[in-house]
Coordinates of C-alpha atoms in Angstrom, one line a residue:
Y892 CA -47.1 -70.7 3.0
Y893 CA -47.7 -68.5 6.2
S894 CA -49.4 -65.0 6.7
E895 CA -48.7 -62.4 9.1
I896 CA -49.8 -59.6 11.7
Y897 CA -48.1 -56.5 12.5
G898 CA -47.0 -53.2 13.8
Y899 CA -45.9 -50.5 11.3
S900 CA -44.4 -47.2 11.9
Y901 CA -42.9 -44.7 9.8
D902 CA -41.3 -41.7 10.7
E903 CA -39.6 -38.5 9.3
P904 CA -38.0 -36.9 12.9
N905 CA -39.1 -33.1 13.7
V906 CA -40.8 -33.1 10.2
M907 CA -44.0 -36.4 10.5
N908 CA -45.1 -39.7 10.9
K909 CA -47.4 -42.1 9.6
K910 CA -48.4 -45.4 11.9
S911 CA -50.6 -48.3 12.0
S912 CA -54.1 -47.4 13.0
V913 CA -55.0 -51.5 13.0
P914 CA -52.0 -54.0 12.4
F915 CA -51.1 -54.8 8.9
I916 CA -52.3 -58.3 7.9
G917 CA -50.1 -59.8 5.2
V918 CA -49.5 -63.6 2.9
G919 CA -46.5 -64.7 1.6
V920 CA -44.3 -67.5 0.4
Q921 CA -40.4 -68.4 1.7
D922 CA -38.2 -71.1 1.3
F923 CA -35.2 -70.9 3.6
G924 CA -33.3 -73.8 3.1
Q925 CA -31.7 -76.4 5.2
A926 CA -28.7 -77.0 7.3
G927 CA -26.1 -78.9 5.3
R928 CA -27.6 -78.4 1.9
S929 CA -26.3 -74.9 -0.3
G930 CA -28.9 -73.4 -2.7
L931 CA -31.1 -70.9 -3.4
I932 CA -33.6 -69.6 -1.1
Y933 CA -36.3 -67.1 -1.4
E934 CA -39.7 -65.0 0.6
A935 CA -41.6 -62.9 -1.3
R936 CA -44.2 -61.2 0.6
A937 CA -47.8 -58.9 0.3
S938 CA -49.7 -57.1 3.1
Y939 CA -52.1 -54.2 3.6
G940 CA -53.0 -51.7 6.4
E941 CA -54.2 -48.4 7.4
T942 CA -52.1 -45.4 9.2
D943 CA -52.3 -42.2 10.9
Y944 CA -50.7 -39.3 9.4
S945 CA -49.2 -36.7 11.9
S946 CA -47.0 -33.5 11.5
N947 CA -46.8 -30.4 13.5
G948 CA -47.2 -28.4 10.4
T949 CA -50.0 -30.0 8.1
G950 CA -52.3 -31.7 10.7
T951 CA -53.2 -35.5 11.2
V952 CA -55.5 -37.9 8.3
D953 CA -56.5 -41.1 9.8
G954 CA -56.9 -44.6 8.4
T955 CA -54.8 -43.9 5.1
P956 CA -54.9 -47.2 3.2
T957 CA -51.3 -48.4 2.8
Y958 CA -50.2 -51.9 0.7
V959 CA -46.5 -53.4 1.2
Y960 CA -45.0 -55.6 -1.8
S961 CA -41.6 -57.0 -1.4
G962 CA -39.4 -60.1 -3.0
E963 CA -36.0 -61.7 -2.4
V964 CA -33.4 -64.3 -4.3
S965 CA -30.3 -65.3 -2.3
W966 CA -27.9 -67.9 -2.6
L967 CA -27.0 -70.2 0.6
K968 CA -24.0 -71.7 1.6
S969 CA -23.6 -74.1 4.2
W970 CA -20.5 -74.4 5.9
K971 CA -20.7 -76.6 9.1
E972 CA -22.7 -75.0 11.5
Y973 CA -22.6 -71.8 9.5
N974 CA -25.4 -70.7 7.1
I975 CA -24.7 -67.5 5.1
F976 CA -26.4 -66.1 2.3
A977 CA -26.5 -62.7 -0.2
G978 CA -28.6 -61.4 -2.9
L979 CA -31.2 -59.3 -4.2
G980 CA -34.1 -57.8 -2.9
Y981 CA -37.0 -55.7 -3.9
R982 CA -39.7 -53.4 -1.8
Y983 CA -42.8 -51.3 -3.0
L984 CA -44.8 -49.4 -0.8
F985 CA -48.0 -47.0 -2.1
D986 CA -49.1 -45.1 0.3
D987 CA -53.0 -44.1 -0.9
W988 CA -53.4 -41.3 1.0
G989 CA -54.6 -38.3 -2.0
G990 CA -57.8 -36.2 -2.0
V991 CA -58.3 -36.3 1.9
Q992 CA -58.1 -32.8 3.7
S993 CA -56.1 -32.9 7.0
S994 CA -57.1 -31.7 10.0
T995 CA -55.8 -28.3 9.2
G996 CA -57.5 -28.0 5.5
H997 CA -54.1 -29.1 3.7
W998 CA -54.5 -31.8 1.0
S999 CA -53.2 -34.8 0.8
Y1000 CA -51.9 -36.9 -2.2
D1001 CA -50.4 -40.6 -3.4
R1002 CA -46.8 -41.5 -2.8
K1003 CA -44.8 -44.3 -4.2
S1004 CA -41.7 -46.4 -2.8
E1005 CA -39.2 -48.1 -4.0
Y1006 CA -36.5 -50.2 -2.7
L1007 CA -33.8 -52.0 -4.7
Y1008 CA -31.3 -53.8 -2.1
L1009 CA -28.6 -56.2 -1.4
P1010 CA -29.5 -58.1 1.6
V1011 CA -26.7 -60.4 3.5
G1012 CA -27.4 -62.8 6.5
I1013 CA -26.9 -65.8 8.4
I1014 CA -29.4 -68.6 9.4
N1015 CA -28.8 -70.9 12.5
Y1016 CA -31.3 -73.9 12.0
L1017 CA -32.6 -75.2 15.3
Q1018 CA -34.2 -78.6 16.1
D1019 CA -38.1 -79.0 15.8
T1020 CA -37.4 -77.4 12.5
G1021 CA -37.4 -73.5 13.8
Y1022 CA -34.1 -71.1 12.9
I1023 CA -33.1 -67.8 13.4
K1024 CA -32.6 -65.7 10.9
A1025 CA -30.6 -62.6 10.7
Q1026 CA -30.0 -60.1 7.7
Y1027 CA -28.5 -57.0 6.7
N1028 CA -29.9 -55.3 3.4
H1029 CA -27.7 -52.8 1.5
L1030 CA -29.5 -50.2 0.1
I1031 CA -28.5 -50.0 -4.2
S1032 CA -30.9 -47.0 -5.1
G1033 CA -34.2 -45.9 -4.1
T1034 CA -37.5 -43.9 -5.6
Q1035 CA -39.6 -41.3 -3.8
T1036 CA -42.5 -40.5 -5.8
S1037 CA -45.4 -37.9 -4.3
Y1038 CA -48.3 -37.5 -6.9
L1039 CA -48.8 -34.1 -6.6
G1040 CA -49.5 -33.5 -10.0
Y1041 CA -53.7 -33.4 -9.6
L1042 CA -53.5 -30.6 -6.8
S1043 CA -53.5 -27.7 -9.4
A1044 CA -52.7 -26.7 -13.2
N1045 CA -49.4 -25.7 -11.5
D1046 CA -47.8 -28.8 -9.9
Y1047 CA -46.3 -32.1 -11.0
D1048 CA -45.6 -35.4 -9.6
L1049 CA -42.7 -35.2 -8.0
V1050 CA -39.7 -38.1 -7.6
H1051 CA -36.6 -38.3 -5.9
D1052 CA -33.7 -40.5 -5.9
Q1053 CA -32.5 -41.9 -2.6
E1054 CA -29.0 -43.1 -2.7
S1055 CA -28.0 -44.2 1.1
G1056 CA -29.3 -46.0 3.9
Y1057 CA -29.9 -49.9 5.4
G1058 CA -31.9 -51.9 7.1
Y1059 CA -31.9 -54.8 8.8
S1060 CA -34.6 -58.1 9.6
L1061 CA -34.3 -60.6 12.6
E1062 CA -36.7 -63.5 13.0
Y1063 CA -36.8 -66.1 15.0
A1064 CA -39.0 -69.4 14.5
P1065 CA -38.9 -71.5 17.9
N1066 CA -40.6 -74.3 15.2
E1067 CA -42.5 -74.8 11.9
N1068 CA -45.3 -73.3 13.5
Y1069 CA -44.6 -69.4 13.8
S1070 CA -42.3 -67.2 14.2
F1071 CA -41.4 -63.6 15.1
F1072 CA -40.2 -60.9 13.1
L1073 CA -38.5 -57.8 13.5
R1074 CA -37.1 -55.5 10.3
H1075 CA -36.2 -52.0 10.2
W1076 CA -35.2 -49.7 7.5
K1077 CA -32.7 -45.7 7.6
I1078 CA -33.1 -44.0 4.6
D1079 CA -30.9 -41.0 4.7
D1080 CA -31.4 -38.0 2.9
S1081 CA -32.7 -38.0 -1.0
K1082 CA -31.3 -36.1 -3.7
I1083 CA -32.4 -32.7 -4.4
V1084 CA -34.7 -31.5 -6.9
A1085 CA -36.2 -28.0 -7.7
Y1086 CA -39.9 -27.9 -7.4
R1087 CA -41.8 -24.3 -8.5
G1088 CA -38.6 -22.7 -7.8
T1089 CA -37.5 -24.2 -4.5
N1090 CA -35.4 -27.1 -3.8
T1091 CA -36.9 -29.9 -1.8
L1092 CA -35.6 -33.4 -0.5
E1093 CA -37.0 -36.8 1.0
P1094 CA -35.8 -36.2 4.6
V1095 CA -33.8 -39.1 6.7
N1096 CA -36.5 -41.8 7.2
D1097 CA -37.4 -44.9 9.0
T1098 CA -39.1 -47.6 9.0
L1099 CA -40.0 -50.2 11.4
E1100 CA -42.3 -53.4 11.3
L1101 CA -42.4 -55.9 14.0
G1102 CA -44.7 -58.8 14.5
V1103 CA -45.5 -62.6 14.0
K1104 CA -45.9 -65.3 11.3
V1105 CA -48.1 -68.1 11.4
L1106 CA -46.0 -71.0 8.9
F1107 CA -48.1 -73.6 6.8

């Protein structure tokens, strides 16, 4: 088991960004295996934080609750000093942003993000039960849901499918007590969807998480 604390940043270049106003706090469970032993490895985590929104076009909104859940299961193959794994992962983020007016009077809305992806990586086990873990995440499918339906009788919820993108993560645990990590996602433009007579899309975006775990 572990607890974690990290900084969070989501950026749509030249459109908007959301950054953690206070660090995200989370809990999780993991089993990354052992040197010389093949088998299943896994990780599941849940975290909560608050983000500040900023956009040149629609102003700012502070202190939005944000929830993140994810899980991965992989098969680890240990061969000599190499420990390689591949599997399946899922990430869910809910941005509880709706019903708030920005600094310029624009109404915000809730957003949901879902990624299904293929994790592939390598683990190097260290002395003192530490490890170095490097992982590439290939996006299989993504879905962005914008809950616009409550804004007016003419509005409705909008769903954009994402088919292209990737992520990666790096983690270093010098011993069995703590680790440092970096997680990054880069997702390309979504499919175009018509909304009230206008073609819309979710633009290319980057997500960055940087923090520390305390391991139990």
